[in-house]
Each structure stands twice: as C-alpha cells, then as structure tokens.
Amino acid sequence: MLFDTHVHLNADQFLEDRDETIQRAFDAGVKYMVVVGFDRQTIPLAIEIAEEYETIYAAVGWHPVDAVDMTDEDLAWIEKLSAHPKVVAIGEMGLDYHWDKSPKDVQKEVFRKQIALAKKVNMPIIIHNREATKDIMELLQEEKASDVGGIMHCYNDSAEYVQTFLDMNFYISLGGPVTFKNATLPKDVAVEVPLERLLVETDAPFLAPHPNRGKRNEPSYVKLVAEKIAELRDMSFEELSDRTTENAFTFFNIEKKA
C-alpha cells in the first residue's frame, strides 16, 4: 500500500477525468492521498475531493508564487478551514525564487504568517522550496517551526542540508525527479534520509516520473517513485511502501482505515 503525500487532483488538468484518475491510483495500490490547496480556487476543491473519498485528505495554504495576492481575509479563511475534519496540514507554503511574481520580502512575510497560523492551530506544515533553501532554513528556525514540524515537499537540494531539516522535526518527501536519469541530488537524498523520516509523493500533475517524464503526472505513478527509492536503498519495494505509508499516517495523524 502506498500514500501519495502531495497531489493536486484539484488542478485543471484533472477536470475531465478526476474520478478515473483516482480509481487508477486505488487500483495501483495508492490507497491514501493528500490533495494540496494553495489559492482561492484550489483550496475549496481540495476539501471537496477529500469529503468525497474516505482515504483522501486535504491540506490548505498559500503558494509563495502567489504571496502578493494573499489578504488577511484569506489567512483567516485558511484558519477556519483548518478545523475541517479532513484537513491534515497547512500548506503548501514557502519560498520560490524561480518566478518573480511575488517579491521576496512579500513571500517571507506570508510564509511567516502561515507558520504562525500553523502553530496557533497546532498543525504541521508543507514546505514549497525553489532555489531558496538557505532562506527557508533560516526562516523556519527563526519562527520555531519545529514546534509543529513539517514536510520538505519534493525535496530538490543537496543531502548536506537534510540533517538541518530533520533536526527541526521535518520529514523529507521525494517525487518524480528521483527517477530522472541525470538527477543525482534526489538520488543521494533518497539514500541518506533515515527511513523513518522518508515520504513519497507525485506532485501530480507535475513532475511525472520516468518513463512518463514530460507527460501529465498522476497519483498512480507514485509507485514508480517508491520502486526507484527501494532500488537505491537496496531494499524491497514492499518494505519501502509499508514504511513510507506508516510515516505518512504518523505525520498527518491519520488512522488507517480497515
């Protein structure tokens, strides 16, 4: 059994075949998923999907690329939604220095506000990081994010930083890039992360794993991610699947359904 800890079934790419996509995931052994909402459009749909399926959950937060658009009302809305029984984390949040829509200072302010909110409602956080690792580490430390812990979603930096995140009560989640032939960093991380802090994800519809790279990703493909990590760690796929699934239950404080 597998747990896709980060998927965007609420994205427009799944408008035509969302239910069929979910069924393919279930058929592939991906029994649990967390659908991540990150703006005014995707947050309500994440919760709607979670309400429809017993083993699908939601996370609610504000993406750093769109930080400039977030208002105090949006933050209050996220706080209210955090009480929903199917919401299990705040995020995704973080810093993204690749795109220039939102100035860095605005991103940092919105990031800090969401960490404070997560601590207020006592929920873990999901971190989006693009070309901003050192600033994210510094901000997480300053805001004492270790109080609630979190996930470094689709971790894409050097293994040398992993221990710092582990020390802050974070899990490391890997997705499609670990399967890319020339991607050495995620492969190194896949081997270095302690098994009890490792998670798997797709980030679908983005970052489809090999051999589907460049196509629309979907949650059933998390099996390809898990298979590659098991190979890199020289362990069975079954053990890797069981351990990462148990880790997800622990992190999200979810009880396994019968």
Coordinates of C-alpha atoms in Angstrom, one line a residue:
M1 CA 0.0 0.0 0.0
L2 CA 1.2 3.5 -0.9
F3 CA 0.4 7.0 0.3
D4 CA 0.8 9.9 -2.1
T5 CA 1.5 12.7 0.4
H6 CA 1.3 15.6 -2.1
V7 CA -1.0 15.7 -5.2
H8 CA -3.0 18.3 -7.0
L9 CA -6.1 16.5 -8.0
N10 CA -7.7 19.9 -7.7
A11 CA -5.8 21.2 -10.8
D12 CA -7.5 22.0 -14.1
Q13 CA -5.5 19.1 -15.7
F14 CA -7.9 16.6 -14.0
L15 CA -11.2 18.4 -14.7
E16 CA -12.2 15.8 -17.3
D17 CA -11.1 12.5 -15.6
R18 CA -10.6 13.1 -11.9
D19 CA -12.6 10.2 -10.7
E20 CA -11.0 7.8 -13.2
T21 CA -7.5 9.1 -12.2
I22 CA -8.3 8.4 -8.5
Q23 CA -9.6 4.9 -9.4
R24 CA -6.4 4.1 -11.3
A25 CA -4.4 5.2 -8.2
F26 CA -6.5 2.9 -5.9
D27 CA -6.1 0.0 -8.4
A28 CA -2.3 0.6 -8.3
G29 CA -2.2 0.3 -4.5
V30 CA -2.2 4.0 -3.8
K31 CA -4.9 3.9 -1.2
Y32 CA -4.3 7.3 0.5
M33 CA -3.6 10.8 -0.8
V34 CA -3.4 14.3 0.4
V35 CA -4.7 16.9 -2.0
V36 CA -3.0 20.2 -1.5
G37 CA -4.8 23.5 -2.0
F38 CA -2.7 26.6 -2.5
D39 CA -5.0 29.5 -3.6
R40 CA -8.7 30.7 -3.6
Q41 CA -9.6 28.3 -6.4
T42 CA -7.8 25.1 -5.4
I43 CA -8.4 25.2 -1.6
P44 CA -12.2 24.6 -1.7
L45 CA -11.8 21.9 -4.3
A46 CA -9.2 20.1 -2.2
I47 CA -11.7 19.8 0.6
E48 CA -14.5 18.8 -1.7
I49 CA -12.4 15.9 -3.1
A50 CA -11.4 14.9 0.4
E51 CA -15.1 14.9 1.5
E52 CA -16.0 12.6 -1.4
Y53 CA -13.3 9.9 -0.7
E54 CA -12.8 8.3 2.7
T55 CA -9.0 7.9 2.3
I56 CA -8.3 11.2 0.6
Y57 CA -7.4 14.2 2.8
A58 CA -6.6 17.9 2.2
A59 CA -4.0 20.5 3.1
V60 CA -4.8 24.2 2.9
G61 CA -2.3 27.0 2.4
W62 CA -1.0 29.8 0.2
H63 CA 1.7 29.2 -2.5
P64 CA 4.7 31.6 -2.4
V65 CA 4.4 32.4 -6.1
D66 CA 1.0 34.0 -5.3
A67 CA 2.0 35.5 -2.0
V68 CA 1.4 39.0 -3.3
D69 CA -2.3 38.1 -3.7
M70 CA -2.9 36.9 -0.2
T71 CA -5.0 39.1 2.1
D72 CA -5.7 38.9 5.8
E73 CA -9.1 37.6 4.9
D74 CA -7.5 34.7 3.1
L75 CA -5.4 33.9 6.1
A76 CA -8.5 33.9 8.4
W77 CA -10.2 31.7 5.9
I78 CA -7.4 29.2 6.0
E79 CA -7.5 29.2 9.8
K80 CA -11.3 28.5 9.7
L81 CA -10.8 25.7 7.2
S82 CA -8.1 24.1 9.3
A83 CA -10.8 22.9 11.7
H84 CA -12.3 20.7 9.0
P85 CA -12.0 17.0 9.9
K86 CA -10.4 16.1 6.6
V87 CA -7.8 18.9 6.7
V88 CA -4.5 17.5 8.0
A89 CA -1.8 20.1 7.3
I90 CA -1.3 23.8 6.5
G91 CA 0.4 24.4 3.1
E92 CA 1.8 24.4 0.7
M93 CA 3.8 27.4 1.8
G94 CA 7.4 28.6 1.5
L95 CA 9.6 30.5 -0.9
D96 CA 10.0 30.4 -4.6
Y97 CA 12.8 32.4 -6.1
H98 CA 12.5 31.0 -9.6
W99 CA 9.4 33.0 -10.6
D100 CA 9.3 36.8 -10.0
K101 CA 5.5 37.4 -9.5
S102 CA 5.9 38.0 -5.7
P103 CA 8.8 40.0 -4.2
K104 CA 11.0 38.0 -1.8
D105 CA 10.0 40.2 1.2
V106 CA 6.3 39.6 0.5
Q107 CA 6.9 35.9 0.2
K108 CA 8.8 35.8 3.5
E109 CA 6.0 37.8 5.3
V110 CA 3.3 35.4 4.0
F111 CA 5.4 32.4 4.9
R112 CA 5.9 33.7 8.5
K113 CA 2.2 34.4 8.9
Q114 CA 1.3 30.8 7.8
I115 CA 3.8 29.3 10.2
A116 CA 2.3 31.4 13.0
L117 CA -1.1 30.2 12.0
A118 CA 0.0 26.5 11.9
K119 CA 1.4 26.9 15.4
K120 CA -1.8 28.5 16.6
V121 CA -4.0 25.7 15.3
N122 CA -1.3 23.1 16.1
M123 CA -1.0 21.6 12.6
P124 CA 2.1 20.5 10.6
I125 CA 3.2 22.4 7.6
I126 CA 4.1 21.5 4.0
I127 CA 7.0 23.5 2.5
H128 CA 7.5 24.5 -1.1
N129 CA 11.1 25.4 -1.8
R130 CA 12.5 26.5 -5.2
E131 CA 16.0 28.0 -5.2
A132 CA 15.6 29.3 -1.6
T133 CA 16.9 26.6 0.7
K134 CA 19.1 28.7 3.0
D135 CA 16.4 31.4 3.4
I136 CA 13.8 28.7 4.2
M137 CA 16.1 27.1 6.8
E138 CA 16.7 30.5 8.4
L139 CA 13.1 31.4 8.5
L140 CA 11.9 28.1 9.8
Q141 CA 14.5 28.4 12.7
E142 CA 13.5 32.0 13.5
E143 CA 9.8 31.1 13.6
K144 CA 10.4 27.9 15.6
A145 CA 8.6 25.8 13.1
S146 CA 10.0 22.7 14.8
D147 CA 7.1 23.2 17.3
V148 CA 4.7 21.7 14.7
G149 CA 7.1 20.0 12.2
G150 CA 6.5 19.6 8.6
I151 CA 7.4 18.1 5.2
M152 CA 10.0 19.3 2.8
H153 CA 7.9 18.6 -0.2
C154 CA 9.6 17.3 -3.4
Y155 CA 13.0 17.9 -1.8
N156 CA 15.3 19.1 -4.5
D157 CA 18.5 20.2 -2.9
S158 CA 21.7 18.7 -1.6
A159 CA 21.8 15.9 1.0
E160 CA 24.1 18.2 3.1
Y161 CA 21.0 20.2 4.3
V162 CA 18.9 17.2 5.1
Q163 CA 20.1 16.9 8.7
T164 CA 19.2 20.5 9.5
F165 CA 15.6 19.9 8.4
L166 CA 15.5 16.6 10.3
D167 CA 16.6 18.4 13.4
M168 CA 13.7 20.8 13.0
N169 CA 11.2 17.9 13.2
F170 CA 10.7 17.7 9.4
Y171 CA 10.2 14.8 7.0
I172 CA 11.7 14.6 3.6
S173 CA 9.4 13.8 0.7
L174 CA 10.7 12.7 -2.8
G175 CA 8.8 12.6 -6.1
G176 CA 9.4 12.1 -9.8
P177 CA 12.8 13.7 -10.1
V178 CA 14.4 10.8 -8.1
T179 CA 13.7 8.7 -11.2
F180 CA 15.3 11.1 -13.7
K181 CA 18.4 9.6 -15.2
N182 CA 20.6 12.6 -14.7
A183 CA 19.2 13.8 -11.3
T184 CA 21.9 13.0 -8.8
L185 CA 20.8 15.1 -5.9
P186 CA 17.5 13.4 -5.2
K187 CA 19.1 10.0 -5.5
D188 CA 21.7 11.0 -2.9
V189 CA 19.0 12.2 -0.6
A190 CA 16.9 9.0 -1.1
V191 CA 19.8 7.0 0.3
E192 CA 20.7 9.4 3.1
V193 CA 17.3 10.2 4.7
P194 CA 16.5 7.9 7.7
L195 CA 13.8 5.5 6.7
E196 CA 11.5 6.7 9.5
R197 CA 11.5 10.3 8.1
L198 CA 11.0 9.5 4.4
L199 CA 7.8 10.1 2.4
V200 CA 6.8 9.7 -1.2
E201 CA 4.7 11.9 -3.5
T202 CA 3.9 12.7 -7.1
D203 CA 3.1 16.5 -7.0
A204 CA 0.8 15.5 -9.9
P205 CA 0.0 16.8 -12.5
F206 CA 3.6 18.0 -12.4
L207 CA 7.0 16.2 -12.4
A208 CA 5.9 12.8 -13.8
P209 CA 8.5 10.1 -13.1
H210 CA 10.4 8.2 -15.8
P211 CA 9.3 6.7 -18.2
N212 CA 6.4 9.2 -18.2
R213 CA 8.6 12.4 -17.9
G214 CA 7.0 15.3 -19.7
K215 CA 3.5 13.9 -19.6
R216 CA 0.8 14.6 -17.1
N217 CA 1.6 13.1 -13.8
E218 CA -1.0 11.2 -11.7
P219 CA -1.1 9.6 -8.2
S220 CA -0.8 6.0 -9.5
Y221 CA 2.8 6.9 -10.6
V222 CA 3.9 7.3 -7.0
K223 CA 4.6 3.5 -7.3
L224 CA 7.4 4.4 -9.8
V225 CA 8.9 6.7 -7.2
A226 CA 8.8 4.1 -4.5
E227 CA 10.2 1.4 -6.7
K228 CA 13.2 3.7 -7.6
I229 CA 13.9 4.6 -4.0
A230 CA 13.7 1.0 -2.9
E231 CA 16.2 0.1 -5.6
L232 CA 18.6 2.9 -4.5
R233 CA 18.3 1.8 -0.9
D234 CA 18.7 -1.9 -1.8
M235 CA 15.5 -2.9 0.0
S236 CA 12.3 -4.4 -1.1
F237 CA 9.6 -2.3 -2.7
E238 CA 7.1 -3.8 -0.2
E239 CA 9.1 -2.7 2.8
L240 CA 9.7 0.8 1.4
S241 CA 6.0 1.2 0.7
D242 CA 4.9 0.0 4.1
R243 CA 7.4 2.2 5.9
T244 CA 6.6 5.4 4.0
T245 CA 2.9 4.8 4.3
E246 CA 3.3 4.4 8.1
N247 CA 5.4 7.5 8.2
A248 CA 2.6 9.4 6.4
F249 CA 0.0 8.1 8.9
T250 CA 2.2 9.3 11.7
F251 CA 2.9 12.7 10.2
F252 CA -0.7 13.6 9.3
N253 CA -2.1 11.9 12.4
I254 CA -4.3 9.7 10.3
E255 CA -5.7 6.4 11.4
K256 CA -5.5 3.6 8.9
K257 CA -8.9 2.6 7.6
A258 CA -9.9 -1.0 7.7

